Coordinates of C-alpha atoms and ligand atoms in Angstrom, one line a residue:
M536 CA 0.0 0.0 0.0
S537 CA 1.6 3.3 -1.0
T538 CA 1.6 6.4 1.1
P539 CA 0.1 9.5 -0.5
D540 CA 2.3 11.2 -3.1
S541 CA 4.5 13.9 -1.7
P542 CA 3.3 17.5 -2.4
A543 CA 6.1 17.9 -4.9
S544 CA 5.0 15.0 -7.1
S545 CA 1.4 16.2 -6.8
N546 CA 2.3 19.2 -8.9
F547 CA 3.0 17.7 -12.3
I548 CA -0.2 19.1 -13.7
R549 CA 0.5 22.5 -12.2
T550 CA 3.9 22.4 -13.8
I551 CA 2.4 21.8 -17.2
I552 CA -0.2 24.6 -16.7
N553 CA 2.5 27.0 -15.5
D554 CA 4.6 26.2 -18.6
D555 CA 1.6 26.7 -20.9
L556 CA 0.8 30.1 -19.3
S557 CA 4.4 31.4 -19.3
S558 CA 5.2 30.2 -22.9
G559 CA 2.0 32.0 -24.1
K560 CA 0.5 28.7 -25.4
R561 CA -2.5 29.5 -23.2
D562 CA -3.8 32.7 -21.7
R563 CA -6.3 31.1 -19.3
V564 CA -7.2 27.9 -17.7
V565 CA -10.5 26.1 -18.5
T566 CA -11.0 22.6 -17.2
R567 CA -14.1 20.4 -17.0
F568 CA -15.5 17.4 -15.0
P569 CA -17.1 15.1 -17.6
P570 CA -19.2 12.4 -15.9
E571 CA -21.3 9.9 -17.8
P572 CA -24.7 10.0 -16.2
N573 CA -24.9 6.2 -15.8
G574 CA -24.4 5.9 -12.0
Y575 CA -23.8 7.9 -8.9
L576 CA -20.5 9.6 -8.2
H577 CA -17.9 7.9 -6.0
I578 CA -14.7 8.9 -4.2
G579 CA -12.7 8.4 -7.4
H580 CA -14.9 11.0 -9.1
A581 CA -14.4 13.3 -6.1
K582 CA -10.7 13.2 -6.7
S583 CA -11.3 14.3 -10.3
I584 CA -13.8 17.0 -9.2
C585 CA -11.4 18.4 -6.6
L586 CA -8.6 18.4 -9.2
N587 CA -10.5 20.1 -12.0
F588 CA -12.4 22.6 -10.0
G589 CA -9.5 23.2 -7.7
L590 CA -7.1 24.0 -10.5
A591 CA -9.6 26.3 -12.2
A592 CA -10.0 28.2 -8.9
E593 CA -6.3 28.3 -8.3
Y594 CA -5.7 29.9 -11.7
N595 CA -8.7 32.1 -11.7
G596 CA -10.1 30.1 -14.6
R597 CA -13.3 28.2 -14.9
C598 CA -14.4 24.6 -14.7
H599 CA -17.4 23.2 -16.6
L600 CA -19.7 20.4 -15.5
R601 CA -20.4 18.4 -18.7
F602 CA -22.5 15.3 -18.9
D603 CA -21.0 12.9 -21.4
D604 CA -24.3 11.5 -22.4
T605 CA -23.5 9.7 -25.6
N606 CA -24.8 6.3 -24.6
P607 CA -28.6 6.5 -24.3
T608 CA -29.2 2.9 -23.1
K609 CA -27.5 3.4 -19.7
E610 CA -28.2 7.1 -18.9
E611 CA -30.9 8.6 -16.8
D612 CA -32.0 12.0 -15.4
E613 CA -31.9 10.6 -11.9
Y614 CA -28.1 10.3 -12.3
V615 CA -27.8 13.8 -13.7
E616 CA -29.6 15.2 -10.7
S617 CA -27.6 13.2 -8.2
I618 CA -24.3 14.2 -9.9
K619 CA -25.2 17.9 -9.7
Q620 CA -26.1 17.6 -6.1
D621 CA -22.9 15.8 -5.2
V622 CA -20.6 18.3 -7.0
S623 CA -22.4 21.2 -5.3
W624 CA -22.2 19.5 -1.9
L625 CA -18.5 19.0 -2.4
G626 CA -18.3 22.7 -2.5
F627 CA -17.9 23.5 -6.2
D628 CA -19.8 25.8 -8.5
W629 CA -19.9 25.4 -12.3
G630 CA -21.9 28.7 -12.5
E631 CA -23.4 29.0 -16.0
H632 CA -21.1 26.3 -17.4
L633 CA -23.4 23.3 -17.4
Y634 CA -23.2 21.3 -20.6
F635 CA -24.4 18.1 -22.2
A636 CA -22.7 16.2 -24.9
S637 CA -26.1 15.7 -26.4
D638 CA -26.3 19.5 -26.9
Y639 CA -23.6 19.0 -29.5
F640 CA -25.2 16.1 -31.4
D641 CA -26.0 18.4 -34.4
Q642 CA -22.4 19.8 -34.5
L643 CA -20.9 16.3 -34.2
Y644 CA -23.1 15.1 -37.0
H645 CA -21.9 17.9 -39.3
W646 CA -18.3 17.2 -38.4
A647 CA -18.9 13.6 -39.4
I648 CA -20.1 14.8 -42.8
K649 CA -17.1 17.0 -43.1
L650 CA -14.8 14.0 -42.6
I651 CA -16.7 11.9 -45.1
K652 CA -16.5 14.7 -47.6
N653 CA -12.7 14.9 -47.1
G654 CA -12.4 11.2 -47.6
K655 CA -11.5 10.7 -43.9
A656 CA -14.5 8.6 -42.9
Y657 CA -16.6 5.8 -44.5
V658 CA -19.6 3.7 -43.8
D659 CA -18.6 0.1 -43.1
S660 CA -21.2 -2.7 -43.6
Q661 CA -19.2 -5.6 -42.2
S662 CA -20.8 -7.6 -39.4
A663 CA -19.5 -7.0 -35.9
E664 CA -17.7 -10.3 -36.0
E665 CA -16.0 -9.5 -39.3
M666 CA -14.9 -6.2 -37.9
R667 CA -13.5 -7.8 -34.8
A668 CA -11.7 -10.4 -36.8
N669 CA -10.2 -7.8 -39.1
R670 CA -9.0 -5.6 -36.4
G671 CA -5.8 -7.5 -36.0
T672 CA -3.9 -7.9 -32.7
L673 CA -1.2 -6.1 -30.9
T674 CA 1.4 -8.0 -32.9
E675 CA -0.5 -8.3 -36.2
P676 CA -1.9 -5.5 -38.4
G677 CA -5.6 -5.4 -39.2
K678 CA -7.2 -5.9 -42.5
E679 CA -8.9 -3.2 -44.5
S680 CA -12.6 -3.4 -44.8
P681 CA -13.9 -4.3 -48.3
Y682 CA -16.2 -1.2 -47.9
R683 CA -13.3 1.1 -47.2
E684 CA -13.0 2.6 -50.7
R685 CA -16.7 3.5 -51.0
S686 CA -17.1 6.8 -52.8
V687 CA -17.8 10.0 -50.9
E688 CA -21.3 10.2 -52.5
E689 CA -22.1 6.7 -51.5
N690 CA -20.9 7.3 -47.9
L691 CA -22.9 10.5 -47.6
D692 CA -26.0 8.7 -48.9
L693 CA -25.6 5.8 -46.5
F694 CA -24.8 8.0 -43.5
E695 CA -27.9 10.0 -44.2
K696 CA -30.0 6.9 -44.4
M697 CA -28.4 5.7 -41.1
K698 CA -29.6 8.9 -39.6
N699 CA -33.0 8.7 -41.1
G700 CA -33.6 5.4 -39.5
E701 CA -33.6 3.3 -42.6
F702 CA -31.3 0.6 -41.1
S703 CA -31.4 -1.7 -38.2
D704 CA -29.0 -1.5 -35.2
G705 CA -25.5 -2.8 -36.1
S706 CA -26.1 -3.1 -39.8
H707 CA -23.7 -0.2 -40.7
I708 CA -21.2 1.9 -38.8
L709 CA -19.4 5.1 -39.6
R710 CA -15.6 4.7 -39.2
A711 CA -12.7 7.1 -39.4
K712 CA -10.3 6.2 -42.2
I713 CA -6.9 6.3 -40.5
D714 CA -4.6 3.2 -40.6
M715 CA -5.5 -0.4 -40.2
S716 CA -1.9 -1.3 -39.5
S717 CA -1.2 1.3 -36.8
P718 CA 0.5 -0.1 -33.7
N719 CA -2.0 1.9 -31.8
M720 CA -5.3 -0.1 -32.0
N721 CA -7.3 3.0 -31.4
L722 CA -6.1 4.3 -34.8
R723 CA -7.3 1.3 -36.8
D724 CA -10.3 2.9 -38.4
P725 CA -12.2 3.5 -35.1
A726 CA -16.0 3.7 -35.0
M727 CA -17.4 7.2 -35.0
Y728 CA -21.2 6.6 -35.2
R729 CA -23.3 3.6 -34.6
I730 CA -27.0 3.0 -35.2
L731 CA -29.0 2.7 -32.0
H732 CA -32.7 2.9 -32.0
A733 CA -32.9 4.0 -28.4
H734 CA -34.6 6.7 -26.5
H735 CA -32.2 9.3 -25.1
H736 CA -32.9 11.0 -21.7
R737 CA -32.6 14.4 -23.3
T738 CA -33.0 14.2 -27.1
G739 CA -35.8 11.6 -26.9
D740 CA -36.2 9.9 -30.3
T741 CA -34.7 12.6 -32.4
W742 CA -31.6 10.4 -33.1
C743 CA -31.2 6.8 -34.0
I744 CA -27.4 7.2 -34.6
Y745 CA -25.2 8.2 -31.7
P746 CA -21.5 9.3 -31.7
M747 CA -19.0 7.0 -30.0
Y748 CA -17.4 8.4 -26.9
D749 CA -14.0 8.7 -28.8
F750 CA -15.6 10.8 -31.6
A751 CA -17.3 13.0 -29.1
H752 CA -15.1 13.6 -26.1
G753 CA -12.2 15.6 -27.7
Q754 CA -14.6 17.7 -29.8
E755 CA -16.8 18.5 -26.8
D756 CA -13.7 19.8 -25.0
S757 CA -12.8 21.8 -28.2
I758 CA -16.2 23.4 -28.5
E759 CA -16.0 24.5 -24.9
G760 CA -12.5 25.9 -25.2
V761 CA -11.2 23.5 -22.5
T762 CA -7.5 24.3 -22.3
H763 CA -6.4 21.4 -20.1
S764 CA -8.5 18.2 -20.5
I765 CA -7.5 16.2 -17.5
C766 CA -8.4 12.5 -17.5
T767 CA -7.3 9.1 -16.2
L768 CA -4.4 7.1 -17.6
E769 CA -6.5 4.6 -19.6
F770 CA -7.2 7.4 -22.1
E771 CA -3.5 8.0 -22.9
D772 CA -3.6 5.6 -25.9
H773 CA -6.7 7.5 -27.1
R774 CA -5.0 10.8 -27.2
P775 CA -3.5 10.4 -30.7
L776 CA -7.0 9.6 -32.0
Y777 CA -8.5 12.7 -30.3
E778 CA -5.7 14.8 -31.8
W779 CA -6.3 13.3 -35.2
F780 CA -10.0 14.3 -35.2
I781 CA -9.1 17.8 -33.9
K782 CA -6.5 18.2 -36.7
E783 CA -8.7 16.9 -39.5
L784 CA -11.6 19.1 -38.3
E785 CA -9.3 22.1 -37.9
I786 CA -10.7 23.1 -34.6
F787 CA -9.3 24.4 -31.2
A788 CA -7.0 21.8 -29.7
P789 CA -7.3 21.2 -25.9
Q790 CA -4.3 19.7 -24.2
Q791 CA -5.1 16.3 -22.7
I792 CA -3.2 15.4 -19.5
E793 CA -3.5 11.9 -17.9
F794 CA -3.2 11.0 -14.2
A795 CA -3.5 7.8 -12.2
R796 CA -7.0 6.9 -11.0
L797 CA -7.6 6.6 -7.3
N798 CA -7.9 3.0 -5.9
L799 CA -8.9 2.7 -2.3
S800 CA -8.4 -0.4 -0.2
Y801 CA -11.5 -2.3 1.1
T802 CA -13.5 -0.6 -1.7
V803 CA -14.8 -1.4 -5.2
M804 CA -15.2 1.6 -7.5
S805 CA -16.4 0.1 -10.8
K806 CA -19.8 1.5 -11.6
R807 CA -20.9 -1.9 -12.9
K808 CA -20.1 -3.5 -9.5
L809 CA -21.7 -0.6 -7.5
L810 CA -24.8 -0.9 -9.6
Q811 CA -24.9 -4.6 -8.9
L812 CA -24.6 -4.0 -5.2
V813 CA -27.6 -1.7 -5.4
N814 CA -29.8 -3.8 -7.8
D815 CA -29.2 -7.0 -6.0
K816 CA -29.8 -5.3 -2.7
Y817 CA -26.5 -6.0 -1.0
V818 CA -26.9 -2.4 0.2
A819 CA -29.9 -0.2 0.7
G820 CA -29.3 2.0 -2.4
W821 CA -26.7 4.2 -4.0
D822 CA -26.6 6.4 -0.8
D823 CA -26.3 3.5 1.6
P824 CA -23.8 4.8 4.2
R825 CA -21.4 1.9 3.4
M826 CA -21.1 2.8 -0.3
P827 CA -18.0 4.7 -1.5
T828 CA -20.4 7.0 -3.3
V829 CA -20.4 10.7 -2.5
S830 CA -24.1 10.4 -1.5
G831 CA -23.3 7.4 0.7
M832 CA -20.5 9.3 2.4
R833 CA -22.7 12.4 2.9
R834 CA -25.4 10.3 4.5
R835 CA -22.9 8.5 6.7
G836 CA -21.7 11.9 7.9
Y837 CA -18.4 12.5 6.2
P838 CA -18.0 16.2 5.9
A839 CA -17.3 17.6 2.4
A840 CA -14.2 19.3 3.8
A841 CA -12.8 16.0 4.9
I842 CA -13.2 14.6 1.4
R843 CA -11.5 17.7 -0.1
T844 CA -8.6 17.3 2.4
F845 CA -8.3 13.7 1.4
C846 CA -8.1 14.5 -2.3
E847 CA -5.5 17.1 -1.6
R848 CA -3.5 14.9 0.6
I849 CA -3.3 11.9 -1.7
G850 CA -1.9 14.1 -4.5
V851 CA -1.9 13.5 -8.2
G852 CA 0.6 11.3 -9.9
R853 CA 1.0 9.1 -12.9
S854 CA 1.8 5.8 -11.2
A855 CA -0.8 3.3 -9.9
N856 CA -2.3 4.9 -6.9
W857 CA -3.4 2.6 -4.0
I858 CA -4.5 4.5 -0.9
D859 CA -5.5 2.9 2.3
L860 CA -9.0 3.5 3.5
S861 CA -7.7 4.7 6.8
V862 CA -6.2 7.8 5.1
L863 CA -9.8 8.8 4.3
E864 CA -11.1 7.9 7.7
D865 CA -8.4 9.9 9.3
C866 CA -9.4 13.0 7.3
V867 CA -13.0 12.5 8.5
R868 CA -11.8 12.2 12.2
E869 CA -9.7 15.3 12.0
E870 CA -12.5 17.3 10.6
L871 CA -15.2 16.0 13.0
N872 CA -12.9 16.4 16.0
E873 CA -13.1 20.1 15.3
S874 CA -16.7 20.4 14.2
A875 CA -18.7 17.8 16.1
F876 CA -20.5 18.6 19.4
R877 CA -19.9 16.2 22.2
R878 CA -22.7 14.1 23.7
Q879 CA -23.0 11.0 26.0
A880 CA -24.5 7.7 25.1
V881 CA -24.2 4.3 26.7
F882 CA -24.1 1.2 24.4
S883 CA -24.0 -1.6 26.9
P884 CA -25.6 -0.3 30.1
L885 CA -24.6 -1.2 33.7
K886 CA -26.6 0.4 36.5
V887 CA -25.0 2.7 39.0
T888 CA -26.7 3.9 42.1
I889 CA -25.2 6.9 43.9
T890 CA -26.0 6.2 47.5
N891 CA -25.3 9.7 49.0
Y892 CA -27.1 11.7 46.4
D893 CA -30.8 12.2 46.3
Q894 CA -31.7 14.9 43.9
V895 CA -32.0 15.9 40.3
E896 CA -29.6 18.5 39.0
M897 CA -29.2 20.0 35.6
L898 CA -25.5 20.3 34.9
E899 CA -24.0 22.6 32.3
A900 CA -21.9 20.6 29.9
P901 CA -19.8 22.1 27.2
N902 CA -20.7 21.2 23.6
H903 CA -17.1 21.2 22.7
P904 CA -14.3 21.0 25.2
Q905 CA -11.8 23.1 23.2
Q906 CA -14.4 25.6 22.0
P907 CA -16.1 27.6 24.8
E908 CA -17.8 29.7 22.2
A909 CA -19.8 26.6 21.2
G910 CA -21.8 26.9 24.4
N911 CA -23.3 24.3 26.7
R912 CA -26.2 21.9 26.9
M913 CA -28.0 20.9 30.0
L914 CA -27.2 17.4 31.3
P915 CA -29.5 15.9 33.9
M916 CA -27.9 14.1 36.8
S917 CA -29.7 11.9 39.3
N918 CA -29.0 9.0 41.7
E919 CA -29.5 6.3 39.2
L920 CA -27.2 6.2 36.2
W921 CA -26.2 4.0 33.3
I922 CA -22.5 3.6 32.5
D923 CA -20.9 1.3 30.0
R924 CA -20.3 -2.3 31.2
D925 CA -16.7 -2.0 29.9
D926 CA -16.0 0.7 32.4
F927 CA -16.1 -1.7 35.4
M928 CA -13.9 -4.7 36.3
E929 CA -14.5 -6.9 39.3
D930 CA -10.8 -7.7 39.4
P931 CA -9.0 -4.9 37.6
P932 CA -5.3 -4.7 36.8
S933 CA -3.1 -2.2 38.8
P934 CA -4.5 1.3 39.0
K935 CA -1.4 2.4 37.0
K936 CA -2.8 0.5 34.0
Y937 CA -6.5 0.6 34.5
F938 CA -8.2 3.9 35.1
R939 CA -11.8 2.9 35.2
L940 CA -14.0 1.5 38.0
G941 CA -13.3 -1.4 40.2
P942 CA -14.1 -2.2 43.8
G943 CA -12.9 0.7 45.9
R944 CA -11.7 2.7 42.8
E945 CA -12.6 6.2 41.8
V946 CA -13.4 7.8 38.5
R947 CA -14.7 11.1 37.3
L948 CA -18.1 11.1 35.7
R949 CA -17.7 13.2 32.6
N950 CA -19.1 16.7 33.3
S951 CA -20.1 15.6 36.8
Y952 CA -18.7 14.4 40.1
I953 CA -16.0 12.0 41.1
I954 CA -17.5 8.8 42.3
K955 CA -16.1 5.8 44.2
C956 CA -17.3 2.2 43.8
D957 CA -18.2 0.9 47.3
E958 CA -20.0 -2.2 46.5
Y959 CA -21.2 -4.3 43.5
V960 CA -24.2 -6.5 43.2
K961 CA -24.5 -9.8 41.2
D962 CA -27.5 -11.6 39.9
E963 CA -28.1 -15.4 40.3
N964 CA -25.8 -16.1 37.2
G965 CA -22.9 -14.3 38.9
D966 CA -23.1 -11.3 36.5
V967 CA -22.5 -7.9 37.9
V968 CA -25.8 -6.0 37.6
E969 CA -25.4 -2.9 39.7
L970 CA -22.7 -0.8 41.3
K971 CA -23.3 1.2 44.5
C972 CA -21.1 4.3 44.5
S973 CA -20.7 7.4 46.6
A974 CA -20.1 10.7 45.0
D975 CA -17.7 13.3 46.3
L976 CA -20.1 16.3 46.1
D977 CA -17.2 18.7 46.4
T978 CA -15.8 17.8 43.0
L979 CA -18.3 19.3 40.5
G980 CA -16.2 21.2 37.9
K981 CA -13.1 21.0 40.0
N982 CA -10.4 18.7 41.2
P983 CA -9.6 19.3 44.8
Q984 CA -5.9 19.3 45.5
G985 CA -4.2 16.0 46.0
R986 CA -6.9 14.0 44.2
K987 CA -5.4 11.7 41.5
V988 CA -8.4 10.6 39.4
K989 CA -7.2 9.6 36.0
G990 CA -10.2 7.9 34.6
I991 CA -13.2 9.8 33.1
I992 CA -16.2 7.8 32.0
H993 CA -19.4 8.7 30.2
W994 CA -22.8 8.0 31.7
V995 CA -26.5 9.0 31.4
S996 CA -29.1 9.5 34.1
A997 CA -31.4 6.5 34.0
Q998 CA -34.7 8.3 34.5
H999 CA -33.8 10.9 31.8
A1000 CA -32.1 8.7 29.3
V1001 CA -33.7 8.3 25.9
S1002 CA -33.4 5.2 23.7
V1003 CA -32.1 5.9 20.2
P1004 CA -31.5 3.5 17.4
V1005 CA -28.0 3.4 16.1
R1006 CA -26.6 1.7 13.0
V1007 CA -23.1 0.7 13.6
Y1008 CA -21.5 0.7 10.1
D1009 CA -18.2 -0.8 9.3
R1010 CA -16.3 -1.4 6.1
L1011 CA -18.3 -2.9 3.4
F1012 CA -15.6 -5.3 2.4
N1013 CA -13.2 -7.2 4.7
Q1014 CA -10.5 -7.9 2.1
E1015 CA -8.0 -5.3 1.2
N1016 CA -8.6 -5.7 -2.5
P1017 CA -12.1 -7.0 -3.2
D1018 CA -11.4 -7.0 -6.9
K1019 CA -8.8 -9.6 -6.4
A1020 CA -11.2 -12.1 -4.9
E1021 CA -12.6 -14.7 -7.3
N1022 CA -15.9 -13.0 -6.9
Y1023 CA -15.8 -9.6 -5.2
L1024 CA -19.1 -10.4 -3.5
S1025 CA -17.4 -13.0 -1.4
A1026 CA -15.3 -10.2 0.1
L1027 CA -18.4 -8.5 1.5
N1028 CA -18.0 -7.9 5.3
P1029 CA -21.0 -9.7 6.9
E1030 CA -20.7 -7.4 9.9
S1031 CA -20.7 -4.1 7.9
L1032 CA -24.0 -3.2 9.5
Q1033 CA -25.1 -3.9 13.1
E1034 CA -28.1 -2.4 14.7
A1035 CA -28.3 -1.3 18.3
V1036 CA -30.4 0.8 20.6
V1037 CA -28.4 3.0 22.9
L1038 CA -29.3 5.0 26.0
A1039 CA -28.5 8.6 25.3
E1040 CA -28.7 12.0 27.0
P1041 CA -32.1 13.6 26.2
S1042 CA -30.7 16.6 24.2
L1043 CA -30.0 14.1 21.4
L1044 CA -33.7 13.9 20.6
D1045 CA -33.5 17.4 19.2
A1046 CA -30.8 16.5 16.7
G1047 CA -31.7 17.2 13.1
P1048 CA -30.9 15.3 9.9
G1049 CA -27.2 15.3 8.9
E1050 CA -26.0 16.6 12.3
T1051 CA -22.9 14.8 13.6
F1052 CA -21.9 14.3 17.2
Q1053 CA -19.1 12.7 19.0
F1054 CA -20.5 10.2 21.4
E1055 CA -17.8 10.6 24.0
R1056 CA -15.2 7.8 24.1
V1057 CA -17.2 5.9 21.4
G1058 CA -17.1 7.5 18.0
Y1059 CA -18.8 9.9 15.7
F1060 CA -22.5 9.5 14.8
T1061 CA -24.7 11.3 12.3
V1062 CA -28.4 11.6 12.2
D1063 CA -29.7 9.7 9.2
S1064 CA -31.2 12.0 6.7
K1065 CA -33.8 9.5 5.3
D1066 CA -35.0 7.4 8.2
S1067 CA -35.2 10.0 11.0
R1068 CA -38.4 11.8 12.1
P1069 CA -38.6 15.0 14.1
G1070 CA -37.9 14.0 17.7
E1071 CA -37.0 10.5 16.6
P1072 CA -33.4 10.5 15.2
V1073 CA -31.8 7.4 13.9
F1074 CA -28.0 7.6 14.1
N1075 CA -25.4 6.2 11.7
R1076 CA -21.9 5.6 12.9
T1077 CA -19.7 7.8 10.8
V1078 CA -16.3 6.7 12.0
T1079 CA -14.7 5.2 15.1
L1080 CA -12.6 7.4 17.3
R1081 CA -9.4 5.6 16.4
D1082 CA -8.4 3.3 13.5
T1083 CA -9.5 -0.1 14.8
W1084 CA -8.5 -1.9 11.5
A1085 CA -4.8 -1.2 11.9
K1086 CA -4.7 -4.0 14.6
V1087 CA -6.9 -6.4 12.7
K1088 CA -4.6 -6.8 9.7
Ligands
LIG1091 P1 -17.3 4.5 -16.9 O1 -16.8 5.4 -18.0 O2 -16.8 3.1 -17.0 O3 -18.8 4.5 -16.8 P2 -15.9 6.1 -15.1 O4 -15.6 5.8 -13.6 O5 -14.8 6.5 -16.0 O6 -16.8 5.0 -15.5 P3 -17.1 8.7 -15.8 O7 -18.5 9.2 -15.5 O8 -16.7 8.5 -17.2 O9 -17.0 7.3 -15.1 O10 -16.0 9.5 -15.0 C1 -16.0 10.9 -15.0 C2 -14.6 11.4 -14.7 O11 -14.2 10.9 -13.4 C3 -13.6 11.0 -15.7 O12 -12.9 12.1 -16.1 C4 -12.8 9.9 -15.0 O13 -11.5 10.0 -15.5 C5 -12.9 10.4 -13.6 N1 -12.7 9.2 -12.7 C6 -13.5 8.1 -12.7 N2 -13.0 7.2 -11.8 C7 -11.9 7.8 -11.2 C8 -11.0 7.4 -10.2 N3 -11.1 6.2 -9.6 N4 -10.0 8.2 -9.9 C9 -9.9 9.4 -10.4 N5 -10.7 9.9 -11.4 C10 -11.8 9.1 -11.8
LIG1092 MG1 -15.4 7.0 -18.2

């Protein structure tokens, strides 16, 4: 597992841009984020978004949001809307620069005609199998199609008929006439237009021919005046083709720059797999809090700022980029440690009776220990409390090693008194069911001199505690690289969701959707935005307080 790239190596794209600006090749920076609306955005897309929008902001340029909707069979408006929401939520603004590849279908069609007229494109009528067989291999050149020398007139006529719906899907295809023996397979007369009698989410049934991604992408960038077209490495071998189209069409030439896509451990990022997880109900939807989607992470409670920090921290390079999931989780912890208000909740309750205290008090407890300006909430205290079972041991190790409760031992109740365990009660099975403690009533908000009480534990007042449902989420996969498993589904973590009911301080009932709290000593929890009702929050565990997986491995 590599560590994040150093800041110096994260700068190779900046170096190119700086050179382009100082040499006068460019006088501005225009980038774009070009998703295909065939799924929800994931953390890999977030990296691309932060990079493209980030560079545009840094250079006072602009970044477009462009939907690459050239494949009508897989694209839907639901995806368009979710992508817009996710980009905005991540903190980026495309302003008026929202575009769709489908807006350029007319222009692309006319460019195809231009290439036909210049003898640079032809209609091929081989079957798909013949075309595949004649494509050649990496070591052998391809064979030219018998239709390659059709006249310009015949090509124009056939292409128009393709457009007019006179042919069935797959019967003809428009190809660029480049070089069937090129060592670069992408230059072996690649397809430009195919026949597809399919309804498009924006253009409806206007078209029954659609441009191939490779014939569309470079020209879309050109139309929009994109100066730096940043994409992932698998498009490196397509660059000569994009440049060929741009040159033949004599239009503005964007500069394509490739970087290594983000891979994250314990995560799958292929849209096909994410779609299968959703469709086959391994998760509760694209925004299931265990999904690596932007919407899933938002619902889980990851702050947008933490995702931006992560994308900055991992840098941008050209070599394969494996990042450990803990790097992302650490960014989330760092952000939430600053922003999340503190609350108390008990997961595994053990009763404590305070024998010398017979009242109810409302104690002032700070929302954030390092931020007095964040104010206080009122915390009810009474003579019957719940503490966590883990905070008591019948036969504890030395007080130098174990700071919690044991017979005769003292701890501080968070935001309340120091108590001492005088007695413990067992049931008929021999399990400890109650502690009887005395409180030192002189210790509220202060530590009298000479007292050495190291342990601080969380608690709730039994008569005031509220029960709240909590979903304890963990990693969706329990193998470092699920794609390596024979079937990635076998790497699913069966314990990625556990449901619990916890006893919490009453102020948590007022928590609103999306609000995140640190349950002291336990972890960060966010109110679910879908399943909560006013006064009835459901909490999702956002992240543990510390990296618990480091030990597991
Ligand atoms: P596909 O094209 O197979 O549907 P995709 O993940 O490439 O999937 P796109 O919608 O085409 O999805 O991606 C939009 C942009 O996000 C592209 O510019 C792509 O390079 C970038 N991107 C996608 N996945 C990652 C990743 N893991 N790391 C960085 N950038 C990514
Ligand atoms: Mg893609």
